Tab-separated table of C-alpha atoms and ligand atoms in Angstrom:
chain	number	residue	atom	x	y	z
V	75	UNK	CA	-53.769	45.668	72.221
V	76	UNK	CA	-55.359	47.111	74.943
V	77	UNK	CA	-59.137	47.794	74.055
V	78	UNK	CA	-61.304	50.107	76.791
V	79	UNK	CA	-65.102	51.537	74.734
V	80	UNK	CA	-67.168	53.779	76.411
V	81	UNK	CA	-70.920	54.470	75.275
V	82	UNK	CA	-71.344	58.339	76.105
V	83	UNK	CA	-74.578	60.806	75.964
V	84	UNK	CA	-73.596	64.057	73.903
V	85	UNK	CA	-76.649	66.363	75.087
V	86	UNK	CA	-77.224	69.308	72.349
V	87	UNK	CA	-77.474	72.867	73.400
V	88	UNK	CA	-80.599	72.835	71.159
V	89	UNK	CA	-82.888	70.637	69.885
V	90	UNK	CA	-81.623	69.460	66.104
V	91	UNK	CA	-83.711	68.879	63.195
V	92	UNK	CA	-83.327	67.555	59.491
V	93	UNK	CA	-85.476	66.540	56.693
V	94	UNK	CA	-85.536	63.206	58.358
V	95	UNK	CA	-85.945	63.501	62.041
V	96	UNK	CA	-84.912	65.715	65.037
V	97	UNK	CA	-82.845	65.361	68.253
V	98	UNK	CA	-81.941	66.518	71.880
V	99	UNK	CA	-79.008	63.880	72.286
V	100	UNK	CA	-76.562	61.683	70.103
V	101	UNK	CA	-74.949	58.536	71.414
V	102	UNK	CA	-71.127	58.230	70.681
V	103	UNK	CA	-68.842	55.682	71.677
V	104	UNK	CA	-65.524	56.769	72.454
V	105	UNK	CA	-62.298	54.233	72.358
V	106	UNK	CA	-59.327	53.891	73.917
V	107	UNK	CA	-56.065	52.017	72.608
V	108	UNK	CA	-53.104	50.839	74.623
V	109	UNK	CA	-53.217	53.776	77.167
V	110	UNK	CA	-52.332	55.537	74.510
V	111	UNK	CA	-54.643	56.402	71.471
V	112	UNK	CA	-58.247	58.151	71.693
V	113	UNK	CA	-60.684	57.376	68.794
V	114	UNK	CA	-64.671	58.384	68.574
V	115	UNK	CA	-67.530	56.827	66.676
V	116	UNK	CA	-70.950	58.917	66.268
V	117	UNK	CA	-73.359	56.006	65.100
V	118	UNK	CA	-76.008	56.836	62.452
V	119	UNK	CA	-79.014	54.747	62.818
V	120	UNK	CA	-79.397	56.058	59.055
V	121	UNK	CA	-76.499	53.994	58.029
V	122	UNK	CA	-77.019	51.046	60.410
V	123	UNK	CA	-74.644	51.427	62.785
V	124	UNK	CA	-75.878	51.960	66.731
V	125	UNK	CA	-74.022	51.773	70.201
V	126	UNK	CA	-74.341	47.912	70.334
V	127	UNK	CA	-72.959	47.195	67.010
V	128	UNK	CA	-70.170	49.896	67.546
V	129	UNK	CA	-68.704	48.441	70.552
V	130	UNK	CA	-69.117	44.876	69.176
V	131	UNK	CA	-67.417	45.874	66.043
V	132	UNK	CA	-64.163	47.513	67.985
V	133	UNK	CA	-64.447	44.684	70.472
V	134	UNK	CA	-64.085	42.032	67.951
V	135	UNK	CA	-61.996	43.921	65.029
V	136	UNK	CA	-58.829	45.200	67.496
V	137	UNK	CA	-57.812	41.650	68.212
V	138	UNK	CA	-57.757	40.645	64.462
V	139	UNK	CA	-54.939	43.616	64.130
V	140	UNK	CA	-51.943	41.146	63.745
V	141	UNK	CA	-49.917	43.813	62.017
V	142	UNK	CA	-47.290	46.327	63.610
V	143	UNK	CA	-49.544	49.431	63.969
V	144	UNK	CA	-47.644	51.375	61.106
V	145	UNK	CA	-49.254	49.924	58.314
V	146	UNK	CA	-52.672	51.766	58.821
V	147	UNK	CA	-53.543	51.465	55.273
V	148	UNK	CA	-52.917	47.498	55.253
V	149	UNK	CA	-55.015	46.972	58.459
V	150	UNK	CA	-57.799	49.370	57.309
V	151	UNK	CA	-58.095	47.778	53.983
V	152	UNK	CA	-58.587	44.051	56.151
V	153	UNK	CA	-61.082	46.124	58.304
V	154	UNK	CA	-63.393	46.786	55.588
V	155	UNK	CA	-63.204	43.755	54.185
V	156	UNK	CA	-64.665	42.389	57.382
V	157	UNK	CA	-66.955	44.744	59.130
V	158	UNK	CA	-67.756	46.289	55.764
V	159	UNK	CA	-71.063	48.082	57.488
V	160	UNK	CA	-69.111	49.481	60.276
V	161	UNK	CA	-67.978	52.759	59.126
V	162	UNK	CA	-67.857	54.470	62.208
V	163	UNK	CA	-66.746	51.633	64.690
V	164	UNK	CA	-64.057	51.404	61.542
V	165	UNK	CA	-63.466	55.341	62.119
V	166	UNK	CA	-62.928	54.931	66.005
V	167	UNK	CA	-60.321	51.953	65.486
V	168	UNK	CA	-58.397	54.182	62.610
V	169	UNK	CA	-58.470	57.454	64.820
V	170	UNK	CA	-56.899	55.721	67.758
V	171	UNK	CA	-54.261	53.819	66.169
V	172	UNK	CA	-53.391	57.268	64.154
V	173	UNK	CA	-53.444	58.874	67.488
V	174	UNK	CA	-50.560	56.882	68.915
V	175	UNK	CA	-48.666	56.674	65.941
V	176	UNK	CA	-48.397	59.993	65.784
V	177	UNK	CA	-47.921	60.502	69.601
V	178	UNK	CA	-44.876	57.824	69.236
V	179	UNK	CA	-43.417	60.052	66.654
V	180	UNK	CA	-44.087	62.816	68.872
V	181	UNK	CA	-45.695	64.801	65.481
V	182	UNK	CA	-49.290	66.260	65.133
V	183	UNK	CA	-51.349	64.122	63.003
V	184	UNK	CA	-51.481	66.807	60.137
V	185	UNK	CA	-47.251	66.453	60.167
V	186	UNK	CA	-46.931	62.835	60.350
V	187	UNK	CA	-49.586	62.721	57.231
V	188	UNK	CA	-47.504	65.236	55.347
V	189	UNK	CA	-50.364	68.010	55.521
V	190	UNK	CA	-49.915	71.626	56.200
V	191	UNK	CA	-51.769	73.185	59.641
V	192	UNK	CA	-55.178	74.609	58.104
V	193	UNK	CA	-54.583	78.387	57.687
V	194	UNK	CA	-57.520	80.375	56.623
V	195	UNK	CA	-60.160	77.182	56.504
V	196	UNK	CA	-63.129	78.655	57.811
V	197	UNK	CA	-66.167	76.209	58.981
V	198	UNK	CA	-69.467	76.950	58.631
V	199	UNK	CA	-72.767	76.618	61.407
V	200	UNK	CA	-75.373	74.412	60.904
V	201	UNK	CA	-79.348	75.694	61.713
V	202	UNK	CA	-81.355	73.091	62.297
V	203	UNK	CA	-84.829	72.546	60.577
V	204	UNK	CA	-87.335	73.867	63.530
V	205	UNK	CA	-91.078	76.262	63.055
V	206	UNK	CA	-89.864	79.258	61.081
V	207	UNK	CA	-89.713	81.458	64.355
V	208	UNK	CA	-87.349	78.946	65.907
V	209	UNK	CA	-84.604	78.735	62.974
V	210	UNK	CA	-84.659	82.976	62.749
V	211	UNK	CA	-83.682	82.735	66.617
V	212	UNK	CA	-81.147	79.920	65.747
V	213	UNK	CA	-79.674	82.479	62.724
V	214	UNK	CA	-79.609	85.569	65.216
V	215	UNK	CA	-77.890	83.295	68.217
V	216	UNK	CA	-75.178	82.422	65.293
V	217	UNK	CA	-74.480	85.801	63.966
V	218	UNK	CA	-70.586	85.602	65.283
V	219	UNK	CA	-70.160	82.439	62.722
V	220	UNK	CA	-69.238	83.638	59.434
V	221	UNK	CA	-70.708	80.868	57.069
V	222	UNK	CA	-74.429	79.288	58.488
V	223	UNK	CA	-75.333	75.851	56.364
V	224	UNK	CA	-79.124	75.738	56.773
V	225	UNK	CA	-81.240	72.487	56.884
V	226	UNK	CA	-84.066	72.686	54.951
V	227	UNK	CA	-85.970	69.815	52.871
V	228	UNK	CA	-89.571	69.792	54.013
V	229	UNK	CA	-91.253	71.639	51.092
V	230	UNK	CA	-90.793	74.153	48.937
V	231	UNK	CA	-93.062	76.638	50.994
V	232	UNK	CA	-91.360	75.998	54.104
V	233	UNK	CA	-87.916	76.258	52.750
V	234	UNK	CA	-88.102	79.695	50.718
V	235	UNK	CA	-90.161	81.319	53.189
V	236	UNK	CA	-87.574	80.531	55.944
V	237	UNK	CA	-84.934	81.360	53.517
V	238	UNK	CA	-86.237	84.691	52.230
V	239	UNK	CA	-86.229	85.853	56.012
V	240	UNK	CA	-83.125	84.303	56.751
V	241	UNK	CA	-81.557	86.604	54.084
V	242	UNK	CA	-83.334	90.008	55.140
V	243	UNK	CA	-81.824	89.352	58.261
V	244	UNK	CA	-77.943	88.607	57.815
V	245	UNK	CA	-75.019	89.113	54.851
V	246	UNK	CA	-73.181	85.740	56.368
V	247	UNK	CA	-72.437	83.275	53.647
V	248	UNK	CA	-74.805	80.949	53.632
V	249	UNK	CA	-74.998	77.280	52.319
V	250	UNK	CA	-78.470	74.857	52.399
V	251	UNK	CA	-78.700	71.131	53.001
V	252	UNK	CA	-81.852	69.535	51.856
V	253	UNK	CA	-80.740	66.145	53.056
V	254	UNK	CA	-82.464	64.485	50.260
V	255	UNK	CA	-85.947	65.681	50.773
V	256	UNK	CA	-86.572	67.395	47.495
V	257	UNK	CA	-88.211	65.938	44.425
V	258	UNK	CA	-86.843	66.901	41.145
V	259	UNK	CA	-89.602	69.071	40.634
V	260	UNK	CA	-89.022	70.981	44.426
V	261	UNK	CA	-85.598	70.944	43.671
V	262	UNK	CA	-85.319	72.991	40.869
V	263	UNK	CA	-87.955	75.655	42.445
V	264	UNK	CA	-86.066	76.406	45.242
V	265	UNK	CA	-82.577	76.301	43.613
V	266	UNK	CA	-83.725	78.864	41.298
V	267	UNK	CA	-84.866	80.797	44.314
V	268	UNK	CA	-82.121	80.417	46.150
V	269	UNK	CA	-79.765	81.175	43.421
V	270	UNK	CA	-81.682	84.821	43.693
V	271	UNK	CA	-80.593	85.220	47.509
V	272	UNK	CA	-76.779	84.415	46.889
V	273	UNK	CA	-76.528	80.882	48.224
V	274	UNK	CA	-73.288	79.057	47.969
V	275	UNK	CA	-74.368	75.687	47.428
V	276	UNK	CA	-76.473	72.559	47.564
V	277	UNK	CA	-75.697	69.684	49.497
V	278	UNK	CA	-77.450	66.282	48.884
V	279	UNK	CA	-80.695	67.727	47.223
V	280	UNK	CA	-82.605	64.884	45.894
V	281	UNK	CA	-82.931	61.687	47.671
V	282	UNK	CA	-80.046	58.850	47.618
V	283	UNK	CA	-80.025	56.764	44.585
V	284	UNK	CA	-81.591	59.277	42.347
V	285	UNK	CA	-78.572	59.580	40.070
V	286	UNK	CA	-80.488	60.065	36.583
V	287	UNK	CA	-82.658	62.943	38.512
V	288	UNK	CA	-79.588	64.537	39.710
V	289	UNK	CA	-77.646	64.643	36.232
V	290	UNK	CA	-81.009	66.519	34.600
V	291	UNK	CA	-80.523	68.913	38.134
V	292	UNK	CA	-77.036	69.203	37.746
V	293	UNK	CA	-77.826	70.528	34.225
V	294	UNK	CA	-80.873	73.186	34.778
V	295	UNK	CA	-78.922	74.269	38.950
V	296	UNK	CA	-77.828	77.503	38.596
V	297	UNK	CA	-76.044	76.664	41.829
V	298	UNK	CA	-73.377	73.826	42.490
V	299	UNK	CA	-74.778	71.154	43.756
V	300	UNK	CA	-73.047	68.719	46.558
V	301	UNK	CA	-73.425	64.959	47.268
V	302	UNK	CA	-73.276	63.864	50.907
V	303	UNK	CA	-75.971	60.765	51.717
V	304	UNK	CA	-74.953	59.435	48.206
V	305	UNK	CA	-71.372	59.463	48.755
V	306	UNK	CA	-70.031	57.098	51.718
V	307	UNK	CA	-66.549	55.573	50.690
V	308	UNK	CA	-64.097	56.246	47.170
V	309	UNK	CA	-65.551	53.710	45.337
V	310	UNK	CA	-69.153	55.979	45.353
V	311	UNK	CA	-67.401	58.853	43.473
V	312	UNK	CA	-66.913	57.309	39.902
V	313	UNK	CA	-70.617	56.837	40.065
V	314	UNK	CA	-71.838	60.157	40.949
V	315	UNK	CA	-68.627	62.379	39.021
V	316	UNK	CA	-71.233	63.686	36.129
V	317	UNK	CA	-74.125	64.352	38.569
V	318	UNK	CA	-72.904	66.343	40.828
V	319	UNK	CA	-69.838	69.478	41.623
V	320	UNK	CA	-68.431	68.160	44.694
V	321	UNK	CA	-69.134	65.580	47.608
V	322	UNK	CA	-69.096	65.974	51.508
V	323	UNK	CA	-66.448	63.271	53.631
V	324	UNK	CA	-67.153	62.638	56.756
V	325	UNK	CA	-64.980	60.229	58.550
V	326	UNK	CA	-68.008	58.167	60.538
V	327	UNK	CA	-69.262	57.168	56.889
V	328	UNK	CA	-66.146	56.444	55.587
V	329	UNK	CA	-64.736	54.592	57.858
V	330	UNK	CA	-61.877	56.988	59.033
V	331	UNK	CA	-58.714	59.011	58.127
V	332	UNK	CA	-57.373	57.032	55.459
V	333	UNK	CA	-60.428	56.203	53.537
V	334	UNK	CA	-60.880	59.996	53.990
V	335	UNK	CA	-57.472	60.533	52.250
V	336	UNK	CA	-58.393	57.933	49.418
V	337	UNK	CA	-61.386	59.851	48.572
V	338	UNK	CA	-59.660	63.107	48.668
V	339	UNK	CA	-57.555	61.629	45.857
V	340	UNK	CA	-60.216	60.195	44.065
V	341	UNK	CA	-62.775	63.372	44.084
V	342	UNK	CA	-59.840	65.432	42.398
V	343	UNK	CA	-59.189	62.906	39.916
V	344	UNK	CA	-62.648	63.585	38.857
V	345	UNK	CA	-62.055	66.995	38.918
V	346	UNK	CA	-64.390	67.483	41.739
V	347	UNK	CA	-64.768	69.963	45.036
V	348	UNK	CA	-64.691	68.757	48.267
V	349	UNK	CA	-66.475	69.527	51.549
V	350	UNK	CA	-65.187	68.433	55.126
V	351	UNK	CA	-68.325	67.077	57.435
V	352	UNK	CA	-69.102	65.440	60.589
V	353	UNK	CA	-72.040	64.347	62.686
V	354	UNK	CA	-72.826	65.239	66.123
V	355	UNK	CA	-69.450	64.551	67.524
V	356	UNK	CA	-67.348	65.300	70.171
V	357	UNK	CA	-64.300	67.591	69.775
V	358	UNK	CA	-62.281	64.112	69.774
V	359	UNK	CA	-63.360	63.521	66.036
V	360	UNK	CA	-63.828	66.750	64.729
V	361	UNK	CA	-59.859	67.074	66.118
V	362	UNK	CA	-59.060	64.142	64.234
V	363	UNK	CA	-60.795	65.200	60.787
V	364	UNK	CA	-59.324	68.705	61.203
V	365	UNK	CA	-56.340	67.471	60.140
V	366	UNK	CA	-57.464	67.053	56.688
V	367	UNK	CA	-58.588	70.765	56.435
V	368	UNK	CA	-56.374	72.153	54.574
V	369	UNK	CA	-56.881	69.303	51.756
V	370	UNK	CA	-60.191	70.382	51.017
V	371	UNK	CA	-62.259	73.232	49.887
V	372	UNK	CA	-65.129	73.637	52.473
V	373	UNK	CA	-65.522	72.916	55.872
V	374	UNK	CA	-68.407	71.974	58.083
V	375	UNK	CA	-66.673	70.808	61.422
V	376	UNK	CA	-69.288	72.056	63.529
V	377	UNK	CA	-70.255	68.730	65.501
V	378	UNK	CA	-69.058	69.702	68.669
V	379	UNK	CA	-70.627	73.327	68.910
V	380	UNK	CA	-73.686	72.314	68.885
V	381	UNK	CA	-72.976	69.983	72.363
V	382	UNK	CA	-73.502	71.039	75.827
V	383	UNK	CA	-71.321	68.791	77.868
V	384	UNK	CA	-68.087	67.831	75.430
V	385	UNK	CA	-65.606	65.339	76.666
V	386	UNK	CA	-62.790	66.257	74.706
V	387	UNK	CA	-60.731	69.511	73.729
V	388	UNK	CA	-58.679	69.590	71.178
V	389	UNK	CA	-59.027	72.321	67.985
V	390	UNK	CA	-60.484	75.502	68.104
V	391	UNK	CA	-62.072	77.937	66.154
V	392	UNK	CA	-61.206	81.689	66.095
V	393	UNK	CA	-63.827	84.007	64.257
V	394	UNK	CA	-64.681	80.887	62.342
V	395	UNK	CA	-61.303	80.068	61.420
V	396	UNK	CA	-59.689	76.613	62.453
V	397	UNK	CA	-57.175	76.080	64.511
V	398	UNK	CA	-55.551	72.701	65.322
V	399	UNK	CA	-53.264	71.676	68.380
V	400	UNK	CA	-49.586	71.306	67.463
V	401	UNK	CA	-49.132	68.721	70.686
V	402	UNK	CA	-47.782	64.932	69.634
V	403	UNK	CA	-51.064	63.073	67.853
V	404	UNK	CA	-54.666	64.275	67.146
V	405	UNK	CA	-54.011	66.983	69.827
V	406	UNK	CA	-57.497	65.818	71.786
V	407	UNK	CA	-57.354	65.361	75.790
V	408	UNK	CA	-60.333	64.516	77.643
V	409	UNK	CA	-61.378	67.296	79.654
V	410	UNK	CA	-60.309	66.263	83.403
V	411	UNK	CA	-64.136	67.241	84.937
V	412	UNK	CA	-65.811	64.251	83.028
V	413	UNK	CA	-66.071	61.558	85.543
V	414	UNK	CA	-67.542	58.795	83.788
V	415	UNK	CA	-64.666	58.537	81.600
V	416	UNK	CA	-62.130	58.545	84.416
V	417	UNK	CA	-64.198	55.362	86.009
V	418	UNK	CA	-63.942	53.421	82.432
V	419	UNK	CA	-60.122	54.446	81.931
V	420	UNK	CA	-60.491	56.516	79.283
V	421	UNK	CA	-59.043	59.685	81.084
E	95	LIG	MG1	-75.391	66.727	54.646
């Protein structure tokens, strides 16, 4: 199989901030396969995974693929077995060879996986953690979004006082993501707070591996409370299903479409919600996850918006409301002005 990777600088409109750290650019790698199939991986350094190790990954794993191309869920499962901390590089590799499956059976992705077209998903914004005056001019810029997720987890001041002036300002749903930086004790402050300025939900409130915190949370929240940074493949759900209401997929830390699938299956077996998210990604992979949307219950696709110079089109989003390409395949074409990717054969 034909294998052609090509590192590429997303630059953000904005500069991008969570609990953790904050950024003005985010390295992808996109993929190419046969002439034929498109994939992306978005890297986290959080999870291990760089540029280097992506390309090394793909450039190593797409040989191994002895099988016919049709039996995704046989080669993915081999995959993980061997590049089991290569969840995005995985994601890339399962994109593309979904891509020209799909384009071979001349359906859009969302067909050929027996998924209806998302109808009235809508996806929410994110607002980066910045100084207070900062995030109110991020929340005025996104007024045209119906549902803004906020970042917050730096400390209880910070968060409610940025919240409180969030709300005086807009009616827009609104959902927070502490990205683990809360301690128990912070945690249940500002949920009780927040539950006072109609939030939707939580996402990822106490730091990873704090399961026995998060079940005595989960108990005193008067707010659900969603599991993202604890929750990477299917196998993390039976361990979190008491502790927590739903869980956030994102293909780059699952390793791709059909470990997304499995753990669709798996949250609702635990009678759990599900949220749809992404990195900083190029329309390439929030096409591909699109897909899924109608599957799940929220959506936070909003990788690409918050990029200056995309590479790919593919869905769009009207009044908030996703829309994906009917075309053969993901539906994602690189856009024609990008000439970097022309030189490396990806256009
Ligand atoms: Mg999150």
């Amino acid at each position: 199989m034909k294998i052609v990777t090509t590192p590429y600088e997303l630059k953000l409109t904005k500069p991008f901030g969570l609990a953790r750290s904050t950024r003005t650019t985010n390295s992808i790698v996109l993929v190419k396969l046969d002439d034929l199939g498109y994939g992306e991986a978005s890297p986290s350094a959080y999870y291990g995974e760089d540029v280097p190790t992506v390309i090394q990954t793909i450039t190593q794993a797409v040989p191994k693929i002895s099988i016919y191309p049709l039996y995704i869920n046989e080669i993915m499962s081999q995959l993980n077995q061997q590049f089991p901390s290569n969840a995005a590089a995985r994601a890339a590799i399962d994109m593309a060879l979904y891509d020209i499956l799909a384009k071979r059976l001349r359906l859009p992705l969302h067909a050929y996986l027996g998924i209806a077209p998302p109808r009235c998903a809508q996806t929410s914004f994110t607002i980066g953690i910045a100084p207070i005056e900062e995030m109110l001019k991020k929340v005025d810029d996104a007024r045209h979004h119906p549902i803004l997720k906020i970042k917050l987890g730096k400390d209880p001041d910070h968060d409610l006082t940025v919240m409180r002036e969030i709300r005086k300002r807009t009616n827009q749903t609104i959902r927070v993501d502490a990205n683990g930086g809360w301690t128990l004790d912070n945690a249940l402050t500002c949920i009780k707070a927040l539950a006072d300025m109609d939030i939707e939900y939580v996402e990822q409130p106490l730091e990873k591996g704090s399961l026995a915190d998060l079940a005595q949370l989960k108990k005193a929240s008067p707010l659900p409370i969603f599991l993202d940074e604890d929750v990477l493949v299917s196998s993390d759900i039976p361990k979190v299903a008491g502790t927590c209401d739903g869980i956030n997929i994102k293909l780059m830390k699952c390793g791709g479409i059909t470990e997304a699938m499995k753990m669709i299956h798996t949250a609702r077996a635990f009678d759990l919600q599900i949220m749809l998210g992404c990195m900083i990604e190029s329309s390439l992979a929030i096409t591909a996850a699109s897909h899924l949307a109608s599957l799940v219950d929220y959506l936070d696709l909003d990788g690409n918006l918050l990029v200056s110079n995309d590479p790919f089109q593919g869905m769009i989003l009207e009044k908030g409301y996703l829309r994906v390409p009917e075309t053969p395949g993901l539906g994602a074409t690189p856009r024609q002005d990008i000439a970097e990717l022309c030189e490396a054969g990806i256009i």
